[in-house]
Tab-separated table of C-alpha atoms in Angstrom:
chain	number	residue	atom	x	y	z
A	1	UNK	CA	-28.313	54.195	-20.870
A	2	UNK	CA	-29.624	50.883	-19.293
A	3	UNK	CA	-28.528	47.540	-20.774
A	4	UNK	CA	-30.484	44.752	-21.548
A	5	UNK	CA	-29.209	41.073	-22.274
A	6	UNK	CA	-31.757	39.152	-24.098
A	7	UNK	CA	-30.779	34.915	-24.078
A	8	UNK	CA	-32.688	32.546	-26.241
A	9	UNK	CA	-31.668	29.628	-28.693
A	10	UNK	CA	-34.363	31.013	-31.110
A	11	UNK	CA	-33.267	33.328	-33.596
A	12	UNK	CA	-36.566	34.814	-34.215
A	13	UNK	CA	-37.263	35.696	-30.635
A	14	UNK	CA	-33.884	37.331	-30.176
A	15	UNK	CA	-34.535	39.513	-33.171
A	16	UNK	CA	-38.085	40.728	-31.956
A	17	UNK	CA	-37.049	41.387	-28.518
A	18	UNK	CA	-34.081	43.284	-29.769
A	19	UNK	CA	-36.130	45.620	-32.254
A	20	UNK	CA	-38.916	45.790	-29.140
A	21	UNK	CA	-36.305	47.069	-26.353
A	22	UNK	CA	-33.975	48.845	-28.737
A	23	UNK	CA	-37.147	51.045	-29.588
A	24	UNK	CA	-37.928	51.708	-26.185
A	25	UNK	CA	-34.270	53.217	-25.922
A	26	UNK	CA	-32.379	50.252	-24.089
A	27	UNK	CA	-28.812	49.352	-24.956
A	28	UNK	CA	-29.497	45.542	-26.187
A	29	UNK	CA	-26.930	42.839	-25.997
A	30	UNK	CA	-27.878	39.117	-27.199
A	31	UNK	CA	-26.770	35.774	-26.413
A	32	UNK	CA	-28.095	32.422	-28.023
A	33	UNK	CA	-27.231	30.253	-25.082
A	34	UNK	CA	-26.558	30.510	-21.105
A	35	UNK	CA	-22.842	29.812	-21.500
A	36	UNK	CA	-22.466	33.019	-23.854
A	37	UNK	CA	-24.760	34.976	-21.648
A	38	UNK	CA	-22.475	34.369	-18.709
A	39	UNK	CA	-19.341	35.118	-21.041
A	40	UNK	CA	-21.199	38.958	-21.588
A	41	UNK	CA	-21.887	39.347	-18.154
A	42	UNK	CA	-18.492	38.642	-16.998
A	43	UNK	CA	-17.308	41.263	-19.483
A	44	UNK	CA	-19.977	43.758	-19.812
A	45	UNK	CA	-22.067	45.984	-17.724
A	46	UNK	CA	-25.623	44.379	-17.588
A	47	UNK	CA	-28.868	45.894	-15.909
A	48	UNK	CA	-30.844	43.046	-16.691
A	49	UNK	CA	-31.330	39.615	-17.951
A	50	UNK	CA	-34.544	38.376	-20.122
A	51	UNK	CA	-34.053	34.766	-20.949
A	52	UNK	CA	-35.752	31.845	-21.969
A	53	UNK	CA	-36.103	28.668	-19.660
A	54	UNK	CA	-36.169	26.139	-21.849
A	55	UNK	CA	-32.804	26.100	-23.834
A	56	UNK	CA	-30.176	23.411	-24.729
A	57	UNK	CA	-27.154	23.022	-22.516
A	58	UNK	CA	-27.692	25.661	-19.532
A	59	UNK	CA	-31.466	26.010	-18.956
A	60	UNK	CA	-32.848	29.405	-18.020
A	61	UNK	CA	-33.068	28.350	-14.304
A	62	UNK	CA	-29.556	27.077	-14.274
A	63	UNK	CA	-28.534	30.607	-15.925
A	64	UNK	CA	-30.463	32.203	-12.952
A	65	UNK	CA	-28.516	30.086	-10.479
A	66	UNK	CA	-25.008	31.140	-12.159
A	67	UNK	CA	-25.935	34.743	-12.221
A	68	UNK	CA	-26.933	34.542	-8.777
A	69	UNK	CA	-23.679	33.781	-7.911
A	70	UNK	CA	-21.635	36.126	-10.371
A	71	UNK	CA	-24.245	39.250	-9.555
A	72	UNK	CA	-27.055	38.623	-6.818
A	73	UNK	CA	-28.456	42.112	-7.700
A	74	UNK	CA	-28.885	41.602	-11.375
A	75	UNK	CA	-32.649	41.373	-11.970
A	76	UNK	CA	-33.797	38.244	-14.058
A	77	UNK	CA	-36.913	37.840	-15.904
A	78	UNK	CA	-37.575	34.263	-17.358
A	79	UNK	CA	-39.878	33.851	-20.790
A	80	UNK	CA	-41.895	30.473	-20.121
A	81	UNK	CA	-44.107	28.648	-22.597
A	82	UNK	CA	-47.540	27.874	-20.933
A	83	UNK	CA	-46.447	24.121	-20.072
A	84	UNK	CA	-43.464	25.566	-17.947
A	85	UNK	CA	-45.804	27.641	-15.630
A	86	UNK	CA	-44.460	25.296	-12.851
A	87	UNK	CA	-40.926	26.091	-13.681
A	88	UNK	CA	-41.560	29.715	-13.693
A	89	UNK	CA	-42.744	29.552	-10.177
A	90	UNK	CA	-39.683	27.486	-9.004
A	91	UNK	CA	-37.618	30.099	-10.594
A	92	UNK	CA	-39.536	32.909	-8.756
A	93	UNK	CA	-38.599	31.013	-5.519
A	94	UNK	CA	-35.366	30.934	-6.415
A	95	UNK	CA	-34.812	35.024	-7.361
A	96	UNK	CA	-36.135	35.419	-10.837
A	97	UNK	CA	-37.575	39.133	-10.531
A	98	UNK	CA	-40.887	38.312	-12.895
A	99	UNK	CA	-41.799	35.556	-15.760
A	100	UNK	CA	-43.342	36.471	-19.115
A	101	UNK	CA	-45.400	33.672	-21.118
A	102	UNK	CA	-44.494	33.040	-24.634
A	103	UNK	CA	-46.192	34.150	-27.005
A	104	UNK	CA	-46.053	37.378	-25.183
A	105	UNK	CA	-47.490	40.683	-25.502
A	106	UNK	CA	-45.162	43.538	-25.817
A	107	UNK	CA	-46.591	45.307	-23.060
A	108	UNK	CA	-45.731	42.688	-20.658
A	109	UNK	CA	-42.124	42.687	-22.107
A	110	UNK	CA	-41.843	46.744	-21.665
A	111	UNK	CA	-43.347	46.833	-18.187
A	112	UNK	CA	-41.193	43.946	-16.706
A	113	UNK	CA	-37.988	45.205	-18.107
A	114	UNK	CA	-38.891	48.825	-16.810
A	115	UNK	CA	-39.503	47.610	-13.509
A	116	UNK	CA	-36.396	45.234	-13.491
A	117	UNK	CA	-34.053	48.405	-14.880
A	118	UNK	CA	-35.803	50.935	-12.240
A	119	UNK	CA	-34.728	48.210	-9.378
A	120	UNK	CA	-31.536	47.601	-10.653
A	121	UNK	CA	-30.971	51.279	-10.346
A	122	UNK	CA	-32.065	51.906	-7.009
A	123	UNK	CA	-30.428	48.758	-5.830
A	124	UNK	CA	-27.005	50.401	-7.101
A	125	UNK	CA	-27.767	53.620	-5.319
A	126	UNK	CA	-28.548	51.694	-2.202
A	127	UNK	CA	-25.471	49.770	-2.641
A	128	UNK	CA	-23.150	52.815	-3.465
A	129	UNK	CA	-24.700	54.612	-0.074
A	130	UNK	CA	-23.826	51.776	1.853
A	131	UNK	CA	-20.152	51.587	0.493
A	132	UNK	CA	-19.708	55.204	1.641
A	133	UNK	CA	-21.163	54.585	4.855
A	134	UNK	CA	-19.432	51.400	5.823
A	135	UNK	CA	-21.208	48.061	5.166
A	136	UNK	CA	-20.260	46.925	8.782
A	137	UNK	CA	-22.908	49.579	9.913
A	138	UNK	CA	-25.652	47.323	8.335
A	139	UNK	CA	-28.969	49.478	7.747
A	140	UNK	CA	-27.817	52.649	9.810
A	141	UNK	CA	-28.330	55.109	6.711
A	142	UNK	CA	-27.169	58.815	6.951
A	143	UNK	CA	-24.538	61.286	5.396
A	144	UNK	CA	-25.774	64.304	7.634
A	145	UNK	CA	-23.184	65.686	9.947
A	146	UNK	CA	-25.043	64.573	12.818
A	147	UNK	CA	-24.886	60.891	11.747
A	148	UNK	CA	-21.006	61.485	10.864
A	149	UNK	CA	-20.594	62.129	14.518
A	150	UNK	CA	-22.442	58.900	15.270
A	151	UNK	CA	-20.302	57.072	12.712
A	152	UNK	CA	-16.997	58.280	14.307
A	153	UNK	CA	-17.909	57.589	17.572
A	154	UNK	CA	-19.079	54.101	17.060
A	155	UNK	CA	-15.800	53.418	15.085
A	156	UNK	CA	-13.662	54.359	18.120
A	157	UNK	CA	-15.725	52.238	20.538
A	158	UNK	CA	-16.864	49.170	18.447
A	159	UNK	CA	-13.806	46.984	19.457
A	160	UNK	CA	-13.585	47.722	23.019
A	161	UNK	CA	-15.179	46.079	26.149
A	162	UNK	CA	-16.133	49.519	27.003
A	163	UNK	CA	-19.891	50.024	28.303
A	164	UNK	CA	-22.112	52.235	25.823
A	165	UNK	CA	-25.243	54.250	26.849
A	166	UNK	CA	-27.316	55.241	23.689
A	167	UNK	CA	-29.727	58.116	24.098
A	168	UNK	CA	-32.661	59.438	21.760
A	169	UNK	CA	-35.848	59.471	21.273
A	170	UNK	CA	-37.894	56.375	20.105
A	171	UNK	CA	-37.419	55.607	16.756
A	172	UNK	CA	-33.954	56.937	16.241
A	173	UNK	CA	-32.513	53.625	15.829
A	174	UNK	CA	-30.864	52.820	18.855
A	175	UNK	CA	-31.063	49.205	18.467
A	176	UNK	CA	-29.417	49.416	14.909
A	177	UNK	CA	-26.772	51.250	16.619
A	178	UNK	CA	-26.336	48.496	19.422
A	179	UNK	CA	-26.561	45.693	16.788
A	180	UNK	CA	-23.703	47.335	14.601
A	181	UNK	CA	-21.318	48.092	17.374
A	182	UNK	CA	-21.421	43.902	17.884
A	183	UNK	CA	-20.844	43.005	14.314
A	184	UNK	CA	-17.919	45.339	14.670
A	185	UNK	CA	-16.635	43.985	17.558
A	186	UNK	CA	-14.528	41.039	18.292
A	187	UNK	CA	-17.313	39.425	19.891
A	188	UNK	CA	-19.276	39.326	16.633
A	189	UNK	CA	-19.047	35.364	16.507
A	190	UNK	CA	-21.130	35.160	19.951
A	191	UNK	CA	-24.717	36.077	20.542
A	192	UNK	CA	-26.224	39.533	20.579
A	193	UNK	CA	-28.927	39.239	23.177
A	194	UNK	CA	-31.727	42.341	23.464
A	195	UNK	CA	-34.017	43.121	26.096
A	196	UNK	CA	-36.612	45.497	26.315
A	197	UNK	CA	-36.432	46.569	30.104
A	198	UNK	CA	-40.137	48.337	29.998
A	199	UNK	CA	-41.610	45.741	28.342
A	200	UNK	CA	-42.554	43.250	31.086
A	201	UNK	CA	-43.066	43.088	34.790
A	202	UNK	CA	-40.008	43.794	37.319
A	203	UNK	CA	-40.470	39.926	38.475
A	204	UNK	CA	-40.613	38.676	34.832
A	205	UNK	CA	-37.923	40.863	34.118
A	206	UNK	CA	-35.561	39.537	36.787
A	207	UNK	CA	-36.212	36.116	35.554
A	208	UNK	CA	-35.422	36.852	31.856
A	209	UNK	CA	-32.143	38.503	32.759
A	210	UNK	CA	-30.750	36.507	35.502
A	211	UNK	CA	-32.566	33.266	34.920
A	212	UNK	CA	-34.005	30.858	37.631
A	213	UNK	CA	-33.654	27.849	39.531
A	214	UNK	CA	-35.997	24.387	39.444
A	215	UNK	CA	-38.611	25.385	42.242
A	216	UNK	CA	-37.631	29.043	42.602
A	217	UNK	CA	-41.283	29.703	42.437
A	218	UNK	CA	-44.955	28.510	41.504
A	219	UNK	CA	-44.575	27.082	37.720
A	220	UNK	CA	-40.379	27.083	37.957
A	221	UNK	CA	-40.798	23.574	36.745
A	222	UNK	CA	-36.820	23.196	35.452
A	223	UNK	CA	-33.970	25.267	35.589
A	224	UNK	CA	-33.963	28.321	33.185
A	225	UNK	CA	-30.762	30.309	32.053
A	226	UNK	CA	-31.173	33.949	31.663
A	227	UNK	CA	-29.988	36.497	29.152
A	228	UNK	CA	-26.636	37.215	30.580
A	229	UNK	CA	-25.647	33.439	30.357
A	230	UNK	CA	-27.072	33.471	26.545
A	231	UNK	CA	-24.939	36.520	26.044
A	232	UNK	CA	-21.608	35.215	27.648
A	233	UNK	CA	-18.853	36.289	25.300
A	234	UNK	CA	-21.444	38.351	23.496
A	235	UNK	CA	-23.454	41.228	23.495
A	236	UNK	CA	-26.410	42.147	26.107
A	237	UNK	CA	-28.707	45.132	24.812
A	238	UNK	CA	-30.562	46.494	27.823
A	239	UNK	CA	-33.266	48.868	25.631
A	240	UNK	CA	-35.131	51.133	27.585
A	241	UNK	CA	-32.853	50.643	30.851
A	242	UNK	CA	-34.473	53.443	32.477
A	243	UNK	CA	-37.678	51.981	32.943
A	244	UNK	CA	-35.938	49.368	35.089
A	245	UNK	CA	-36.930	49.379	38.791
A	246	UNK	CA	-34.631	50.442	41.531
A	247	UNK	CA	-34.446	46.963	43.012
A	248	UNK	CA	-33.379	45.221	39.627
A	249	UNK	CA	-30.784	48.169	39.499
A	250	UNK	CA	-29.144	47.010	42.279
A	251	UNK	CA	-28.529	43.604	41.047
A	252	UNK	CA	-27.494	44.898	37.435
A	253	UNK	CA	-24.599	47.025	39.161
A	254	UNK	CA	-23.369	43.866	40.547
A	255	UNK	CA	-23.073	42.306	37.658
A	256	UNK	CA	-21.377	45.717	35.898
A	257	UNK	CA	-18.789	45.525	38.997
A	258	UNK	CA	-18.253	41.610	39.936
A	259	UNK	CA	-18.983	40.181	36.436
A	260	UNK	CA	-21.152	37.923	38.205
A	261	UNK	CA	-24.884	37.115	39.452
A	262	UNK	CA	-27.266	34.489	41.141
A	263	UNK	CA	-30.120	33.072	39.441
A	264	UNK	CA	-33.389	33.771	41.264
A	265	UNK	CA	-33.982	31.045	43.960
A	266	UNK	CA	-30.195	30.221	43.724
A	267	UNK	CA	-27.188	30.758	45.830
A	268	UNK	CA	-24.223	29.694	43.609
A	269	UNK	CA	-22.465	33.034	42.033
A	270	UNK	CA	-22.242	32.634	38.091
A	271	UNK	CA	-19.253	34.586	36.076
A	272	UNK	CA	-19.980	35.825	32.695
A	273	UNK	CA	-17.856	37.985	30.360
A	274	UNK	CA	-20.943	39.916	28.725
A	275	UNK	CA	-20.273	43.372	27.035
A	276	UNK	CA	-23.281	45.864	28.262
A	277	UNK	CA	-25.264	48.249	25.386
A	278	UNK	CA	-27.639	50.054	27.404
A	279	UNK	CA	-30.365	52.491	25.594
A	280	UNK	CA	-33.089	54.912	26.919
A	281	UNK	CA	-35.350	57.695	25.311
A	282	UNK	CA	-35.358	59.499	28.987
A	283	UNK	CA	-32.756	62.140	30.598
A	284	UNK	CA	-31.173	59.455	33.087
A	285	UNK	CA	-29.345	62.641	34.859
A	286	UNK	CA	-32.736	63.987	35.478
A	287	UNK	CA	-33.774	60.481	36.672
A	288	UNK	CA	-30.958	60.270	39.038
A	289	UNK	CA	-31.800	64.030	40.276
A	290	UNK	CA	-35.521	62.853	40.997
A	291	UNK	CA	-34.322	59.743	42.836
A	292	UNK	CA	-35.818	57.036	39.984
A	293	UNK	CA	-32.438	56.040	38.984
A	294	UNK	CA	-29.541	55.224	40.894
A	295	UNK	CA	-26.293	57.295	40.270
A	296	UNK	CA	-23.705	54.640	40.791
A	297	UNK	CA	-25.750	52.451	38.245
A	298	UNK	CA	-25.880	55.759	35.751
A	299	UNK	CA	-22.101	56.557	36.220
A	300	UNK	CA	-21.349	52.756	35.094
A	301	UNK	CA	-23.347	52.809	32.340
A	302	UNK	CA	-22.611	56.096	30.759
A	303	UNK	CA	-18.718	55.374	30.110
A	304	UNK	CA	-19.641	56.248	26.489
A	305	UNK	CA	-22.612	57.899	25.348
A	306	UNK	CA	-23.793	58.266	21.829
A	307	UNK	CA	-26.316	60.269	21.388
A	308	UNK	CA	-29.007	59.587	18.409
A	309	UNK	CA	-30.217	62.671	16.728
A	310	UNK	CA	-33.748	63.021	16.095
A	311	UNK	CA	-34.998	62.752	12.048
A	312	UNK	CA	-36.139	66.332	12.168
A	313	UNK	CA	-32.333	67.398	13.145
A	314	UNK	CA	-31.101	65.226	9.944
A	315	UNK	CA	-33.637	65.945	7.364
A	316	UNK	CA	-31.005	65.960	4.491
A	317	UNK	CA	-30.866	62.075	5.359
A	318	UNK	CA	-34.500	61.754	4.249
A	319	UNK	CA	-33.944	61.080	0.622
A	320	UNK	CA	-31.321	58.266	1.457
A	321	UNK	CA	-33.919	56.883	3.973
A	322	UNK	CA	-36.784	56.897	1.685
A	323	UNK	CA	-34.543	55.175	-0.995
A	324	UNK	CA	-33.452	52.443	1.369
A	325	UNK	CA	-37.135	51.864	2.529
A	326	UNK	CA	-38.387	51.758	-0.824
A	327	UNK	CA	-35.889	48.801	-2.131
A	328	UNK	CA	-36.830	47.126	1.003
A	329	UNK	CA	-40.614	47.040	1.155
A	330	UNK	CA	-40.980	46.791	-2.698
A	331	UNK	CA	-39.147	43.378	-2.230
A	332	UNK	CA	-40.993	42.721	0.474
A	333	UNK	CA	-44.334	43.542	-1.377
A	334	UNK	CA	-43.083	42.117	-4.645
A	335	UNK	CA	-43.997	45.556	-6.350
A	336	UNK	CA	-42.508	47.581	-8.953
A	337	UNK	CA	-40.183	50.290	-7.761
A	338	UNK	CA	-42.305	53.450	-7.632
A	339	UNK	CA	-40.959	57.214	-8.280
A	340	UNK	CA	-42.003	59.733	-5.531
A	341	UNK	CA	-43.881	62.624	-6.321
A	342	UNK	CA	-42.278	66.106	-5.796
A	343	UNK	CA	-44.969	66.907	-3.495
A	344	UNK	CA	-44.379	63.704	-1.828
A	345	UNK	CA	-40.763	64.862	-0.819
A	346	UNK	CA	-41.965	68.294	-0.027
A	347	UNK	CA	-44.122	66.964	2.712
A	348	UNK	CA	-41.717	64.536	4.265
A	349	UNK	CA	-39.230	67.407	4.161
A	350	UNK	CA	-41.544	69.386	6.125
A	351	UNK	CA	-43.212	67.225	8.745
A	352	UNK	CA	-41.853	67.191	12.308
A	353	UNK	CA	-41.446	63.080	12.440
A	354	UNK	CA	-42.314	62.610	16.251
A	355	UNK	CA	-42.084	59.127	15.621
A	356	UNK	CA	-38.330	59.445	13.936
A	357	UNK	CA	-36.989	56.818	11.613
A	358	UNK	CA	-39.284	54.163	12.540
A	359	UNK	CA	-42.449	56.402	11.823
A	360	UNK	CA	-40.689	57.010	8.244
A	361	UNK	CA	-40.362	53.517	7.478
A	362	UNK	CA	-44.039	53.057	8.339
A	363	UNK	CA	-45.034	55.724	6.130
A	364	UNK	CA	-43.110	54.698	3.187
A	365	UNK	CA	-44.648	50.872	3.660
A	366	UNK	CA	-48.385	52.151	3.940
A	367	UNK	CA	-47.914	54.497	1.089
A	368	UNK	CA	-46.556	51.720	-1.332
A	369	UNK	CA	-49.544	49.578	-0.318
A	370	UNK	CA	-51.693	51.848	-1.192
A	371	UNK	CA	-50.210	53.517	-4.148
A	372	UNK	CA	-51.848	52.397	-7.393
A	373	UNK	CA	-49.717	54.188	-9.966
A	374	UNK	CA	-46.444	54.590	-11.046
A	375	UNK	CA	-45.491	57.053	-8.438
A	376	UNK	CA	-46.192	57.852	-4.762
A	377	UNK	CA	-48.740	60.391	-4.621
A	378	UNK	CA	-49.516	63.045	-1.792
A	379	UNK	CA	-52.889	60.969	-1.430
A	380	UNK	CA	-50.757	57.818	-0.748
A	381	UNK	CA	-49.695	59.452	2.872
A	382	UNK	CA	-51.308	59.889	5.770
A	383	UNK	CA	-53.361	63.115	6.592
A	384	UNK	CA	-51.062	64.685	9.128
A	385	UNK	CA	-48.435	64.503	6.759
A	386	UNK	CA	-50.546	66.155	3.977
A	387	UNK	CA	-51.485	68.959	6.346
A	388	UNK	CA	-50.157	72.472	4.770
A	389	UNK	CA	-48.753	75.443	6.632
A	390	UNK	CA	-52.242	77.023	5.332
A	391	UNK	CA	-53.983	74.432	7.241
A	392	UNK	CA	-52.114	75.016	10.534
A	393	UNK	CA	-52.769	78.750	9.585
A	394	UNK	CA	-56.243	77.912	10.117
A	395	UNK	CA	-56.236	75.653	13.139
A	396	UNK	CA	-54.237	78.706	14.677
A	397	UNK	CA	-57.029	81.114	14.149
A	398	UNK	CA	-59.637	78.539	15.967
A	399	UNK	CA	-57.254	78.163	19.292
A	400	UNK	CA	-57.026	82.089	18.777
A	401	UNK	CA	-60.782	82.291	18.773
A	402	UNK	CA	-60.795	84.389	15.644
A	403	UNK	CA	-62.768	82.008	14.100
A	404	UNK	CA	-65.542	79.290	15.225
A	405	UNK	CA	-65.346	75.476	14.803
A	406	UNK	CA	-67.598	75.166	11.759
A	407	UNK	CA	-66.180	78.123	9.990
A	408	UNK	CA	-62.489	76.832	10.464
A	409	UNK	CA	-63.529	72.967	9.388
A	410	UNK	CA	-65.052	74.469	6.343
A	411	UNK	CA	-61.902	76.495	5.479
A	412	UNK	CA	-59.672	73.094	5.818
A	413	UNK	CA	-62.132	71.298	3.837
A	414	UNK	CA	-62.001	73.673	0.970
A	415	UNK	CA	-58.180	73.929	0.889
A	416	UNK	CA	-58.143	70.180	1.081
A	417	UNK	CA	-60.761	69.717	-1.897
A	418	UNK	CA	-58.536	72.365	-3.913
A	419	UNK	CA	-55.700	70.079	-3.372
A	420	UNK	CA	-57.428	66.900	-4.457
A	421	UNK	CA	-58.812	68.269	-7.637
A	422	UNK	CA	-55.093	69.795	-8.340
A	423	UNK	CA	-53.839	66.645	-8.031
A	424	UNK	CA	-56.596	65.022	-9.945
A	425	UNK	CA	-55.660	67.352	-13.044
A	426	UNK	CA	-59.205	69.171	-12.336
A	427	UNK	CA	-60.778	65.570	-12.938
A	428	UNK	CA	-64.006	65.434	-10.582
A	429	UNK	CA	-64.391	61.812	-10.729
A	430	UNK	CA	-60.814	61.095	-9.869
A	431	UNK	CA	-60.653	64.094	-6.877
A	432	UNK	CA	-64.033	62.201	-5.607
A	433	UNK	CA	-62.183	59.354	-5.463
A	434	UNK	CA	-58.936	60.788	-3.863
A	435	UNK	CA	-61.240	62.197	-0.965
A	436	UNK	CA	-63.343	59.162	-0.625
A	437	UNK	CA	-66.521	60.175	-1.607
A	438	UNK	CA	-69.402	60.325	-4.035
A	439	UNK	CA	-68.910	62.489	-7.126
A	440	UNK	CA	-72.502	63.857	-6.519
A	441	UNK	CA	-71.463	65.073	-2.925
A	442	UNK	CA	-68.246	66.662	-4.467
A	443	UNK	CA	-70.165	68.439	-6.329
A	444	UNK	CA	-72.316	69.608	-3.967
A	445	UNK	CA	-69.160	71.025	-2.001
A	446	UNK	CA	-67.811	72.349	-5.100
A	447	UNK	CA	-70.729	74.541	-5.368
A	448	UNK	CA	-70.874	75.410	-1.570
A	449	UNK	CA	-67.527	76.928	-1.815
A	450	UNK	CA	-67.541	78.426	-5.260
A	451	UNK	CA	-65.067	76.317	-6.730
A	452	UNK	CA	-67.629	75.161	-9.791
A	453	UNK	CA	-66.019	76.538	-13.162
């Protein structure tokens, strides 16, 4: 059972709010001052604080600041009179979750407290997961065997100068691993400098990596330091290193061997102490065999290799990732915490995730933006995630020639309409809204497919 602490110097408000929230099933604690509230928080578990702003002694905003120092994850809701709206806005900027205007509507209080309690619960779960994984790895989420292997290897190699190659499909979290390795190393006080080798042209990549001297080429009006110099004493992360041209590979190899380089247009050797972490979504061994990547550079980079598993091979991590992204985007979008409908979780488990964790992150953000109820529903997901095995079977019959295009599309449309009706509780107006068509159009299609009761 969740505990709500009510803070107000007016006894009548304390009594009314205590009765209201106890009727909602919460454990309720009360305090008539900010000082008493701090004492309670220090000695008792509290899930949400509901406090007046204008109180003698410690104000609600001062209480908010004290709570943020004691327990930054504890949600605070502030109650304001009409004339204190500017203070409420200031409080929201300082971290208050919500504000309620006095005299309040009981429904507003219930909604605000329910939202705060849900957020508290979700954040607790996230913190527990992060503590189990080890906070040093930051936002790398996973408890699967595949991710345990990744974490084990990261721990062994993190605080060494060894070059690391991170291999895996796009969206699996290669840069997060690189940042985690840097954070856990003795170089963490120095810069982590990332660069995507496939995002720029060969000439620009050379200038970005090594810098250039004044007058090295048209437009080089002044000396510019490159990424290697910026990363001195720190870590340089070469993302998509397999996209690098053979010409640049030679220059990169020299830095790995000699720990020195020359700027473009220069002839002075510059020594650096940089740890290299590279990442690729290609099979570099195959690239070497096809003469698209230098073998000597491959062996220099491939000292320790970390293979990032695709999401389809670590489906047991999906609930933890969903919880993490829900927390992240609810805060970003200032939305109340949403539940996830079981059909949605089923769809997330069943999907193949070609875009891996990055795609899941985008799906959760999209679903929160589109969600209009208290829970993320199947209709909030992209169409490709809502495609059922039955629809895939219909597509197979089209490819095999058993059915023509029109017949196959009709069969798919009928299944989609059936699912929309199911999700809408057989309310046609709601089903039409889900499908994005008029009610009359829906009724025509119901008649066409014999779905009218």
